[in-house]
XYZ file of C-alpha atoms in Angstrom:
728
model
C 10.483 -44.531 -21.818
C 13.676 -44.467 -19.721
C 14.332 -47.955 -18.252
C 14.968 -46.459 -14.742
C 11.429 -45.160 -14.865
C 9.869 -48.357 -15.901
C 6.402 -49.087 -14.358
C 5.288 -52.229 -12.715
C 1.652 -53.201 -12.686
C 1.854 -55.948 -10.124
C 2.967 -54.132 -7.004
C 0.146 -53.375 -4.408
C 0.033 -52.098 -0.861
C -2.769 -51.538 1.557
C -1.034 -48.983 3.833
C 0.973 -46.068 2.741
C 3.671 -43.919 4.563
C 3.416 -40.229 3.991
C 7.151 -39.677 3.583
C 10.385 -41.544 3.108
C 14.098 -40.783 2.711
C 14.256 -41.918 -0.957
C 11.883 -39.603 -2.952
C 9.318 -36.894 -2.717
C 6.474 -36.389 -5.073
C 4.718 -33.098 -6.045
C 1.505 -32.327 -7.973
C 2.641 -29.775 -10.477
C -0.287 -29.781 -12.974
C -3.606 -31.562 -13.090
C -2.140 -34.521 -14.978
C 1.511 -34.011 -13.964
C 3.434 -35.461 -10.981
C 6.996 -34.692 -10.425
C 9.103 -37.266 -8.322
C 12.438 -36.099 -6.836
C 14.679 -39.048 -6.212
C 17.061 -38.055 -3.497
C 20.008 -40.232 -4.246
C 21.340 -42.047 -7.466
C 19.445 -45.281 -7.796
C 21.547 -48.280 -8.959
C 18.537 -50.218 -10.079
C 15.545 -49.606 -12.132
C 12.661 -47.657 -10.454
C 8.951 -47.861 -11.126
C 6.189 -45.829 -9.629
C 2.504 -46.150 -9.153
C -0.211 -43.746 -8.076
C -3.067 -44.607 -5.753
C -5.816 -42.664 -3.932
C -5.521 -45.157 -1.129
C -8.380 -47.233 -2.533
C -7.447 -47.858 -6.173
C -4.470 -47.808 -8.413
C -4.793 -44.853 -10.952
C -3.478 -45.214 -14.523
C -0.494 -43.319 -15.517
C -0.039 -42.898 -19.299
C 3.520 -41.611 -19.594
C 6.631 -41.612 -17.512
C 9.915 -39.758 -18.403
C 13.218 -38.708 -16.678
C 13.883 -34.972 -16.706
C 17.346 -33.396 -17.126
C 18.435 -32.043 -13.882
C 21.282 -30.651 -11.797
C 22.835 -31.570 -9.381
C 23.658 -34.971 -10.979
C 23.069 -36.887 -7.739
C 19.356 -36.238 -7.928
C 17.047 -37.816 -10.386
C 13.690 -36.191 -11.406
C 10.816 -38.477 -12.855
C 7.765 -36.950 -14.326
C 4.512 -39.039 -14.293
C 1.615 -38.074 -16.430
C -1.833 -39.410 -15.357
C -4.628 -40.387 -17.563
C -7.230 -38.478 -15.654
C -6.814 -35.032 -13.996
C -6.343 -35.128 -10.147
C -8.524 -33.355 -7.774
C -7.628 -30.921 -5.056
C -8.608 -32.054 -1.557
C -7.924 -35.753 -2.285
C -5.030 -37.550 -0.796
C -2.815 -39.429 -3.291
C 0.268 -41.595 -2.667
C 3.147 -42.337 -4.998
C 4.449 -45.841 -4.420
C 7.726 -47.413 -5.794
C 8.235 -51.053 -6.806
C 9.505 -51.919 -3.252
C 6.404 -50.497 -1.507
C 8.057 -47.336 -0.439
C 5.467 -44.511 -0.418
C 5.038 -40.822 -0.062
C 2.123 -38.506 0.079
C 1.648 -36.500 -3.165
C 2.380 -32.960 -1.968
C 0.783 -29.760 -3.519
C 3.209 -28.312 -6.013
C 3.057 -25.921 -8.982
C -0.509 -26.923 -9.724
C -1.915 -24.200 -7.549
C -0.134 -21.627 -9.699
C -1.665 -22.809 -12.985
C -4.544 -20.976 -14.703
C -6.604 -24.179 -14.682
C -6.476 -24.255 -10.801
C -8.124 -20.792 -10.728
C -10.669 -21.821 -13.299
C -11.717 -24.878 -11.131
C -11.562 -23.351 -7.688
C -11.955 -19.669 -7.794
C -14.667 -18.622 -5.486
C -16.647 -15.416 -6.146
C -19.146 -15.103 -3.342
C -18.753 -12.581 -0.531
C -19.266 -14.824 2.422
C -15.785 -15.810 3.672
C -14.937 -15.255 7.236
C -17.215 -15.577 10.234
C -20.808 -14.307 9.919
C -23.460 -13.798 12.496
C -26.836 -14.748 10.874
C -29.665 -14.454 13.302
C -29.266 -17.062 15.971
C -26.549 -18.879 14.034
C -22.880 -18.450 13.389
C -21.351 -19.333 10.004
C -17.658 -19.993 9.425
C -16.321 -20.312 5.848
C -12.817 -20.496 4.467
C -11.216 -21.128 1.049
C -8.839 -24.078 1.282
C -9.194 -26.190 -1.952
C -6.057 -28.250 -1.356
C -7.001 -29.217 2.298
C -7.955 -32.804 3.208
C -9.774 -31.754 6.304
C -10.602 -28.432 7.998
C -11.490 -28.047 11.623
C -12.007 -25.029 13.874
C -10.872 -24.672 17.426
C -13.444 -22.503 19.313
C -12.589 -20.569 22.553
C -14.498 -18.458 24.930
C -13.981 -14.765 25.477
C -11.074 -15.446 27.888
C -9.485 -17.811 25.331
C -10.443 -20.898 27.211
C -10.798 -23.867 24.699
C -14.411 -24.890 24.287
C -14.726 -27.542 21.447
C -13.639 -28.456 17.965
C -15.970 -27.932 15.035
C -15.694 -29.876 11.826
C -16.070 -27.916 8.558
C -17.712 -29.565 5.442
C -16.328 -29.228 2.009
C -18.450 -27.173 -0.266
C -18.275 -25.553 -3.719
C -14.987 -24.356 -5.287
C -12.762 -25.542 -2.469
C -14.578 -23.759 0.356
C -15.232 -25.209 3.718
C -18.046 -24.244 5.910
C -19.691 -24.838 9.169
C -22.987 -23.502 10.656
C -23.034 -23.444 14.530
C -26.315 -22.856 16.406
C -26.248 -19.728 18.551
C -24.592 -16.298 18.159
C -21.022 -16.838 19.111
C -20.394 -13.141 19.385
C -17.034 -12.435 21.191
C -15.872 -15.939 20.895
C -12.316 -16.585 19.744
C -11.393 -19.103 16.959
C -8.592 -20.498 14.935
C -8.531 -22.968 12.089
C -6.823 -26.333 11.792
C -5.937 -27.117 8.174
C -4.902 -30.654 7.116
C -2.772 -30.122 4.074
C 0.269 -31.796 2.719
C 0.277 -34.380 5.447
C 0.275 -32.047 8.368
C -2.164 -30.015 10.566
C -1.428 -26.271 10.266
C -2.833 -23.805 12.751
C -4.136 -20.746 10.876
C -5.859 -17.494 11.742
C -8.879 -16.737 9.346
C -7.360 -14.477 6.641
C -11.018 -12.942 6.452
C -11.295 -12.266 10.220
C -12.791 -8.873 10.990
C -11.528 -8.790 14.528
C -8.446 -10.216 16.262
C -6.980 -11.007 19.654
C -3.867 -9.216 20.775
C -1.075 -9.791 18.310
C -3.488 -11.525 15.899
C -3.288 -15.029 17.369
C -7.005 -15.682 17.065
C -9.846 -14.507 14.981
C -12.849 -13.092 16.994
C -16.468 -13.264 16.039
C -18.112 -9.876 16.200
C -21.162 -7.899 15.396
C -19.483 -4.946 13.714
C -22.723 -2.826 14.011
C -21.902 -2.586 17.754
C -18.532 -1.024 17.124
C -20.022 2.090 15.422
C -19.612 5.468 17.193
C -22.726 7.571 17.727
C -24.117 8.914 14.538
C -21.675 6.886 12.486
C -22.103 7.024 8.721
C -19.049 5.774 6.644
C -20.371 7.648 3.595
C -20.891 10.931 5.309
C -17.579 12.657 4.325
C -16.233 15.999 3.043
C -17.142 16.955 -0.582
C -14.613 16.175 -3.097
C -14.831 15.878 -6.915
C -11.579 15.842 -8.856
C -8.376 14.148 -8.176
C -6.393 17.386 -8.760
C -8.341 18.979 -5.881
C -6.482 16.848 -3.397
C -3.613 18.080 -1.184
C -2.248 15.012 0.591
C -0.484 15.149 3.856
C 1.432 11.882 4.854
C 1.258 10.989 8.573
C 2.186 8.153 10.950
C -0.290 7.682 13.811
C 2.248 7.282 16.506
C 4.579 10.019 15.205
C 2.042 12.702 15.334
C 1.179 12.724 18.958
C 4.066 10.797 20.781
C 6.203 13.815 21.622
C 5.671 15.050 25.256
C 4.985 18.519 23.932
C 2.306 17.466 21.447
C -0.570 18.619 23.722
C -2.520 15.353 22.937
C -3.374 12.985 25.789
C -3.536 9.733 23.934
C -0.028 9.819 22.770
C 0.726 7.449 19.923
C -2.885 6.329 19.669
C -5.761 6.567 17.174
C -7.663 8.563 19.754
C -5.055 11.379 19.775
C -6.401 12.276 16.332
C -9.922 12.822 17.723
C -8.894 15.213 20.461
C -10.038 18.900 20.213
C -8.477 22.295 21.047
C -5.047 20.780 21.877
C -2.109 23.110 22.261
C 1.566 22.600 21.664
C 4.540 24.759 22.689
C 4.073 28.494 22.981
C 0.226 27.857 23.126
C 0.335 27.029 19.388
C -2.419 24.846 17.753
C -1.639 21.105 17.634
C -3.276 18.070 16.772
C -6.334 17.840 14.539
C -6.946 21.522 14.834
C -3.473 22.028 13.353
C -4.201 19.913 10.309
C -7.537 21.640 9.817
C -5.814 25.016 10.007
C -3.248 23.953 7.513
C -5.802 23.359 4.904
C -4.897 19.875 3.559
C -7.692 17.894 1.964
C -6.533 14.380 2.601
C -4.410 12.796 5.408
C -2.586 9.738 4.309
C -1.892 7.319 7.128
C 1.021 4.999 7.094
C -0.240 1.402 7.550
C -3.044 0.905 10.020
C -3.908 -2.696 8.919
C -2.650 -5.255 11.459
C 1.009 -5.793 11.213
C 3.542 -8.189 12.913
C 6.675 -6.146 13.699
C 5.352 -4.651 16.856
C 4.358 -6.515 20.123
C 0.782 -5.131 20.799
C 0.821 -6.602 24.352
C 3.873 -4.611 25.457
C 3.186 -1.621 27.784
C 5.696 0.491 25.735
C 5.747 -1.203 22.259
C 8.703 -0.781 19.903
C 8.458 1.552 16.977
C 7.792 0.553 13.354
C 6.280 2.128 10.222
C 3.989 -0.946 9.783
C 5.034 -2.247 6.396
C 4.819 -5.919 7.788
C 1.189 -6.985 7.194
C -0.354 -9.974 8.741
C -4.131 -9.485 8.414
C -5.902 -7.267 5.799
C -9.229 -6.700 7.465
C -8.367 -5.577 10.975
C -6.742 -2.392 12.410
C -3.344 -2.566 14.052
C -3.621 -3.070 17.770
C -0.615 -1.135 19.079
C -2.293 2.261 18.297
C -5.330 1.283 20.363
C -5.827 2.327 24.023
C -6.594 -1.358 24.761
C -5.159 -3.894 22.133
C -6.452 -6.793 24.343
C -10.025 -5.810 23.641
C -10.812 -6.891 20.032
C -13.662 -4.241 19.875
C -11.637 -1.183 20.985
C -9.278 -0.775 18.092
C -12.253 -0.912 15.654
C -14.235 1.650 17.531
C -11.185 3.919 17.725
C -10.387 3.753 14.027
C -13.963 4.666 13.237
C -13.917 7.566 15.775
C -10.690 8.734 14.121
C -12.082 8.645 10.666
C -15.178 10.455 11.775
C -13.098 13.114 13.464
C -11.127 13.753 10.246
C -14.377 13.954 8.290
C -16.008 16.375 10.692
C -12.988 18.638 10.249
C -13.201 18.576 6.394
C -10.382 16.113 5.889
C -10.486 12.794 3.933
C -8.469 9.736 5.009
C -6.175 7.722 2.791
C -4.749 4.457 4.218
C -1.527 2.981 3.035
C -2.186 -0.703 2.142
C 0.640 -3.288 1.776
C -0.783 -6.040 -0.330
C 2.575 -6.781 -2.125
C 4.019 -9.020 0.515
C 3.282 -10.544 3.891
C 5.373 -10.134 7.088
C 6.935 -13.745 7.261
C 5.777 -16.147 4.628
C 6.351 -19.231 6.720
C 4.165 -17.827 9.470
C 1.530 -16.562 7.030
C -2.066 -17.990 7.428
C -2.303 -17.607 3.648
C 0.552 -20.009 3.164
C -0.611 -22.394 5.860
C -3.997 -22.687 4.307
C -3.265 -23.015 0.558
C 0.608 -23.606 0.393
C 2.251 -22.030 -2.683
C -0.922 -20.192 -3.987
C -0.812 -16.596 -2.825
C 2.984 -15.959 -3.628
C 5.170 -15.931 -6.718
C 8.025 -18.364 -7.089
C 10.949 -18.565 -9.352
C 11.730 -21.635 -11.557
C 13.759 -23.061 -8.698
C 10.833 -23.003 -6.351
C 12.088 -20.269 -4.226
C 9.814 -17.377 -3.327
C 10.152 -14.287 -5.635
C 11.711 -11.433 -3.865
C 11.053 -8.229 -5.813
C 9.915 -6.558 -2.629
C 13.263 -7.138 -0.928
C 11.507 -8.469 2.197
C 11.383 -12.309 1.330
C 8.142 -12.736 -0.699
C 6.006 -11.220 -3.409
C 2.184 -11.922 -3.322
C 0.663 -13.075 -6.643
C -2.040 -10.507 -7.365
C -2.664 -11.998 -10.827
C -4.182 -15.122 -9.098
C -7.960 -14.888 -8.589
C -8.068 -15.433 -4.961
C -5.259 -13.054 -4.091
C -6.913 -10.379 -6.333
C -10.183 -11.145 -4.592
C -8.540 -10.714 -1.026
C -7.254 -7.292 -2.244
C -10.712 -6.235 -3.645
C -12.602 -7.566 -0.701
C -10.275 -5.769 1.750
C -10.514 -2.437 -0.122
C -14.288 -2.595 -0.289
C -14.484 -3.566 3.416
C -12.373 -0.579 4.574
C -14.584 1.686 2.395
C -17.906 0.351 3.551
C -17.053 -0.416 7.191
C -14.511 2.359 8.111
C -15.313 5.076 5.611
C -11.864 5.233 4.065
C -11.517 7.740 1.276
C -8.386 6.570 -0.579
C -5.661 3.945 -0.675
C -1.987 4.226 -1.298
C -0.647 1.014 -2.692
C 2.788 0.238 -1.402
C 5.186 -1.045 -4.061
C 2.416 -1.074 -6.593
C 4.747 -2.210 -9.310
C 4.641 -5.686 -7.801
C 1.035 -5.948 -8.720
C -0.406 -6.589 -12.160
C -2.173 -4.005 -14.187
C -5.492 -5.959 -14.394
C -5.797 -6.361 -10.678
C -5.264 -2.572 -10.167
C -7.900 -1.803 -12.796
C -10.345 -4.309 -11.296
C -9.946 -2.461 -7.876
C -10.443 0.864 -9.601
C -13.643 -0.349 -11.124
C -14.870 -1.835 -7.879
C -14.201 1.490 -6.039
C -15.947 3.415 -8.782
C -19.148 1.441 -8.200
C -19.165 2.577 -4.601
C -17.671 6.114 -4.860
C -15.606 7.411 -7.791
C -14.183 10.173 -5.623
C -12.032 7.712 -3.575
C -8.462 8.168 -4.553
C -6.071 5.270 -5.677
C -2.386 6.172 -5.536
C 0.630 3.958 -5.663
C 4.401 3.459 -5.980
C 4.680 2.416 -9.634
C 8.341 1.373 -9.383
C 9.682 -1.299 -11.730
C 10.057 -4.195 -9.255
C 12.126 -7.204 -10.113
C 9.516 -9.816 -9.476
C 8.362 -12.926 -11.291
C 5.776 -11.281 -13.531
C 5.978 -10.305 -17.152
C 7.079 -6.743 -17.663
C 4.006 -5.850 -19.717
C 1.762 -6.812 -16.831
C 3.379 -4.807 -14.098
C 1.542 -1.842 -12.655
C 4.410 0.514 -13.055
C 4.561 4.147 -13.802
C 5.595 3.632 -17.406
C 2.225 1.904 -17.892
C 0.228 4.590 -16.371
C -1.859 5.073 -19.649
C -3.132 1.601 -19.117
C -4.407 2.417 -15.651
C -6.759 5.439 -15.967
C -7.910 6.834 -12.639
C -4.901 5.493 -10.775
C -2.305 8.041 -9.557
C 1.498 7.480 -9.356
C 4.180 8.912 -7.227
C 6.165 10.893 -9.688
C 9.811 10.112 -9.124
C 10.722 12.262 -12.137
C 9.308 15.258 -10.358
C 11.118 14.376 -7.095
C 14.501 13.829 -8.692
C 14.164 16.943 -11.000
C 13.518 19.174 -7.923
C 15.973 17.878 -5.435
C 18.414 15.574 -7.252
C 18.476 11.773 -7.973
C 17.305 9.754 -5.128
C 20.187 7.261 -5.039
C 22.953 9.804 -5.531
C 22.856 11.767 -2.284
C 25.300 14.506 -3.635
C 23.141 15.093 -6.715
C 21.251 18.316 -6.912
C 18.014 19.283 -8.473
C 16.559 22.589 -9.710
C 15.579 23.784 -6.231
C 18.955 22.759 -4.782
C 21.326 24.161 -7.313
C 21.258 22.281 -10.620
C 19.820 24.655 -13.298
C 20.486 22.187 -16.060
C 17.369 20.185 -15.191
C 15.084 23.087 -15.947
C 13.520 21.306 -19.020
C 12.635 18.463 -16.816
C 10.973 20.895 -14.397
C 8.832 22.313 -17.148
C 7.469 18.867 -17.879
C 6.808 18.395 -14.174
C 4.905 21.639 -13.762
C 2.560 20.394 -16.596
C 1.815 17.243 -14.514
C 4.153 15.191 -16.748
C 1.233 14.951 -19.243
C 3.648 15.190 -22.190
C 5.836 12.394 -20.947
C 4.075 9.968 -18.547
C 0.432 10.626 -17.798
C -2.730 10.823 -19.765
C -4.159 13.328 -17.232
C -2.573 15.579 -14.520
C -4.485 13.863 -11.859
C -2.245 10.766 -12.261
C 0.782 12.575 -10.989
C 1.619 12.683 -7.300
C 4.123 15.557 -7.053
C 6.457 15.287 -4.061
C 9.903 15.973 -2.896
C 9.848 13.888 0.295
C 7.966 11.133 2.042
C 8.423 8.769 4.955
C 11.121 6.851 2.810
C 14.573 7.951 2.537
C 16.027 11.248 3.833
C 13.768 14.208 4.517
C 14.459 17.097 2.108
C 16.205 19.001 4.995
C 18.439 15.975 5.821
C 19.215 15.469 2.075
C 20.429 19.033 1.674
C 22.691 18.627 4.636
C 24.538 16.297 2.303
C 23.979 17.805 -1.135
C 24.254 21.356 -0.014
C 26.419 21.016 3.150
C 28.548 23.912 1.897
C 25.687 26.404 2.120
C 24.465 28.412 5.065
C 21.280 27.257 6.874
C 19.278 30.298 5.659
C 20.040 29.461 1.975
C 19.049 25.813 2.597
C 15.763 27.033 4.062
C 15.058 29.216 1.082
C 15.724 26.292 -1.196
C 13.468 24.085 0.940
C 10.601 26.557 0.486
C 11.183 26.806 -3.260
C 10.999 22.994 -3.487
C 7.653 23.019 -1.595
C 6.358 25.765 -3.688
C 7.035 23.729 -6.821
C 5.109 20.874 -5.189
C 2.108 22.915 -4.290
C 1.798 25.009 -7.485
C 2.428 22.594 -10.306
C -0.377 20.694 -12.097
C -1.130 17.329 -10.568
C -1.741 16.342 -6.972
C 0.675 17.765 -4.420
C 1.896 15.501 -1.624
C 3.528 16.842 1.639
C 5.275 14.754 4.143
C 4.244 15.663 7.732
C 6.640 18.316 9.080
C 7.919 19.237 5.604
C 6.358 22.550 6.259
C 8.921 23.334 9.091
C 12.088 21.599 7.648
C 11.444 18.268 9.338
C 14.621 16.376 10.269
C 15.200 12.702 11.160
C 18.689 13.518 12.232
C 20.367 12.099 9.205
C 18.552 8.727 9.551
C 17.687 7.693 5.934
C 15.567 4.666 6.652
C 13.842 5.247 10.022
C 11.264 2.394 9.841
C 12.375 1.026 13.160
C 14.129 3.985 14.697
C 13.016 5.262 18.051
C 10.377 7.973 18.669
C 13.162 10.558 19.145
C 13.998 10.199 15.436
C 10.538 9.815 14.077
C 8.243 11.952 16.187
C 6.600 15.005 14.877
C 8.525 17.891 16.461
C 5.949 20.214 17.882
C 8.712 22.387 19.455
C 10.264 23.072 16.002
C 6.916 23.531 14.411
C 6.166 26.360 16.988
C 9.468 27.952 16.275
C 9.055 27.861 12.481
C 5.795 29.739 12.167
C 6.927 31.753 9.187
C 7.507 28.658 7.021
C 4.414 26.907 8.288
C 2.366 30.083 7.325
C 4.002 30.180 3.950
C 3.056 26.578 3.183
C -0.502 27.388 4.558
C -0.724 30.251 2.233
C 0.302 28.148 -0.758
C -2.273 25.598 0.158
C -4.978 28.313 0.437
C -3.940 29.703 -2.969
C -4.242 26.222 -4.655
C -7.603 25.419 -2.999
C -9.172 28.743 -3.863
C -7.872 28.932 -7.460
C -8.867 26.122 -9.938
C -6.162 27.296 -12.374
C -3.527 25.425 -10.308
C -5.487 22.122 -10.520
C -6.475 21.667 -14.027
C -8.105 18.326 -14.767
C -7.114 17.638 -18.324
C -4.203 17.450 -20.597
C -5.878 19.636 -23.221
C -6.590 22.344 -20.533
C -2.934 22.573 -19.642
C -2.047 22.998 -23.284
C -4.536 25.703 -23.693
C -4.120 27.712 -20.538
C -0.395 27.248 -19.592
C 2.526 28.961 -21.365
C 6.148 29.134 -20.489
C 8.538 32.023 -21.119
C 12.308 31.740 -21.494
C 14.237 34.464 -19.657
C 17.427 33.086 -18.100
C 18.696 29.676 -16.790
C 17.793 30.366 -13.186
C 14.233 31.597 -13.812
C 11.329 29.446 -14.566
C 8.366 31.556 -15.709
C 4.964 30.576 -16.780
C 1.472 32.162 -17.295
C -1.902 30.693 -16.588
C -4.150 32.617 -19.080
C -7.702 32.812 -20.614
C -9.049 31.748 -17.198
C -12.489 33.497 -17.528
C -14.470 30.257 -17.370
C -12.050 28.464 -14.990
C -11.012 30.969 -12.306
C -11.959 34.365 -10.721
C -8.567 35.723 -11.852
C -7.944 36.491 -15.514
C -4.222 35.645 -15.644
C -1.650 34.356 -13.124
C 2.121 34.562 -13.578
C 4.276 32.180 -11.638
C 8.069 32.741 -11.350
C 10.482 30.247 -9.628
C 13.920 31.843 -9.060
C 16.389 28.990 -8.401
C 19.326 31.249 -8.574
C 21.209 33.060 -5.859
C 20.785 36.566 -7.539
C 18.032 39.084 -7.720
C 16.252 39.084 -11.053
C 14.037 41.781 -12.677
C 11.497 40.938 -15.181
C 9.208 43.061 -17.415
C 5.416 42.854 -17.141
C 2.549 44.156 -19.193
C 2.099 47.775 -17.947
C -1.491 47.889 -19.173
C -2.724 45.302 -16.746
C -3.223 45.637 -12.999
C -0.887 43.041 -11.422
C -1.304 42.022 -7.723
C 1.389 40.009 -5.993
C 0.200 37.173 -3.656
C 3.252 35.128 -3.130
C 6.748 36.664 -2.645
C 9.723 35.681 -0.575
C 8.411 33.837 2.528
C 4.743 35.150 2.304
C 1.910 33.449 0.470
C -1.837 33.591 0.255
C -4.752 34.854 -1.733
C -4.683 38.502 -0.482
C -2.552 40.993 -2.357
C 0.822 41.611 -0.655
C 1.183 44.635 -2.949
C 0.295 45.846 -6.535
C 2.713 46.785 -9.174
C 3.012 50.372 -10.032
C 5.726 49.965 -12.805
C 6.131 47.566 -15.632
C 8.976 45.834 -13.860
C 9.114 43.510 -10.782
C 12.121 42.155 -8.784
C 12.314 38.506 -7.956
C 14.235 37.603 -4.908
C 16.942 34.869 -4.956
C 15.754 31.274 -4.263
C 12.087 32.252 -4.122
C 8.676 31.890 -5.807
C 6.619 34.778 -6.875
C 2.967 34.671 -8.008
C 0.940 37.591 -9.324
C -2.457 37.963 -11.013
C -4.723 40.416 -12.809
């Protein structure tokens, strides 16, 4: 034992200070205490541990190597394991004391084994003529609740009682429906104000939880499980949409601009009396709309008459809709009703709803209720004790810990059962661990296996072992979970982070072999089934395809770029896998060169209904490709073996990519389908079997399921920068 850490058994004290300027102590494991001595000590130091009543035996004390040299670190090992929720003090030989602060112990496996809580009763619950509050706060010394009336006038303080596995609960007589509340957590020597992380309703800007009877928020005839029929993942055609973008333009024809309710309006008209709003989406033919985050987020002031713009990747609460899209963010009920009305409207129009969920980080860690309630538990930290920052926004949540995983599972189940959500896009899914994603998939399957799980499986630099990351390279370990296929994106339009790079559709014919793999749903390279591949060329992130080509193909005429754009979209919609379209992609959407428009004004982000009205030819082309895909199963094969059996490529010349879907008798109403993508700038002629009656359904800028013309010769001309589809 180092003499500087020698222990004295004779010192005693009846009162203890919670902090001093000499040292700080942390509870780092159930039997381990780390004492940080803030300045070099010139005399021997000794430390004792007390629970405020008795001295507790310490079996081993040692000094740890540390830098900087002007700080000494002493590690104490206790004979008996310590307990969460109990105050302990570390005392030196002079009687200086400090409160033992919660340290790394909350990030140990043993902590989860002892305190993981599995029941589904967290939050505020109305039970007959009683109201029950329950929160998980295992390291808290005390938990109280401030209760307010519906006008946020303070009423009284409620004391919660510690129960099993670190939970605290209080049962209050009476139905406190509509009352506001906020927790007070006594942890690490201070009282933290915290909003219930399991609150199902919130005040404006999420400052208070609100007790609600959610059954009273249901629209007439509401049934969250009454939804459009959907069986196989590859049947999906996903359309990514931001709630505010879609209706905010003055010419959108929708009344409730920027609001959930805009998406419930019927028979709206845009410029030139063209269809807009929900009717437009229905007419386009997509099966799923993916909404950018609608969970409560912190980067927009909900109380503002004209709130600032944000995509919404700044989550604060995981069980409540964002208020800035509500017609009345001050009414806790209104946003809930309006989201349900919106989902019901989508379902009535044959469209399912995917919501973008951001579990990988919290808006501001220091302000997070999760951090205030159980400091250090819900987030990852590096060896130096700083928050891991693989997300690039200041913190990474720790999905591998039981209660963070439970929060994710509980939130997903809640949105399915309460709001009728049909799918989830996991932002930066590579931050999460494989086991958590598979647990969520299994939980969803128990409710409805047709619900989609898609995610960004990027390799994130977070504090998590590489073999545990839910990244695209580990797709085979996550069956039933779809990944945004960045190989597809880069092969079609060029590498994302080299803006001058070109892909097959934009002029680089040397990536043709990569495109072949992509058309097969990347089932030879990445995925165990085509339904795991989300095929896309643009999304809300980064440049739109049109803006990207203004850089990579700036030397070309606008008409040429339009042809390339349609070729890229045709590759998305005709390849095996799940096609994904960014709202406005069908009419060459631009954000005027802004690459990261997360907080740009509406003028940059808004859905341009004027441009849509003027680009009817391209809109109808995309609509025709969607119809073709929906009506012909050969474009949405479900298994890898089906692709091997029914899809054959033919080599002709570098600019032509030709393949045939064949032996379709038991799959499709057509016998054979030939698809030709011409990425060259010249006409090409190809030979066809003269004994078969070939009918062309896609050519140049026209597409659909009705024959445009039939072949009378054994040769067909393929236009430059175009897609041709014919069948017999």
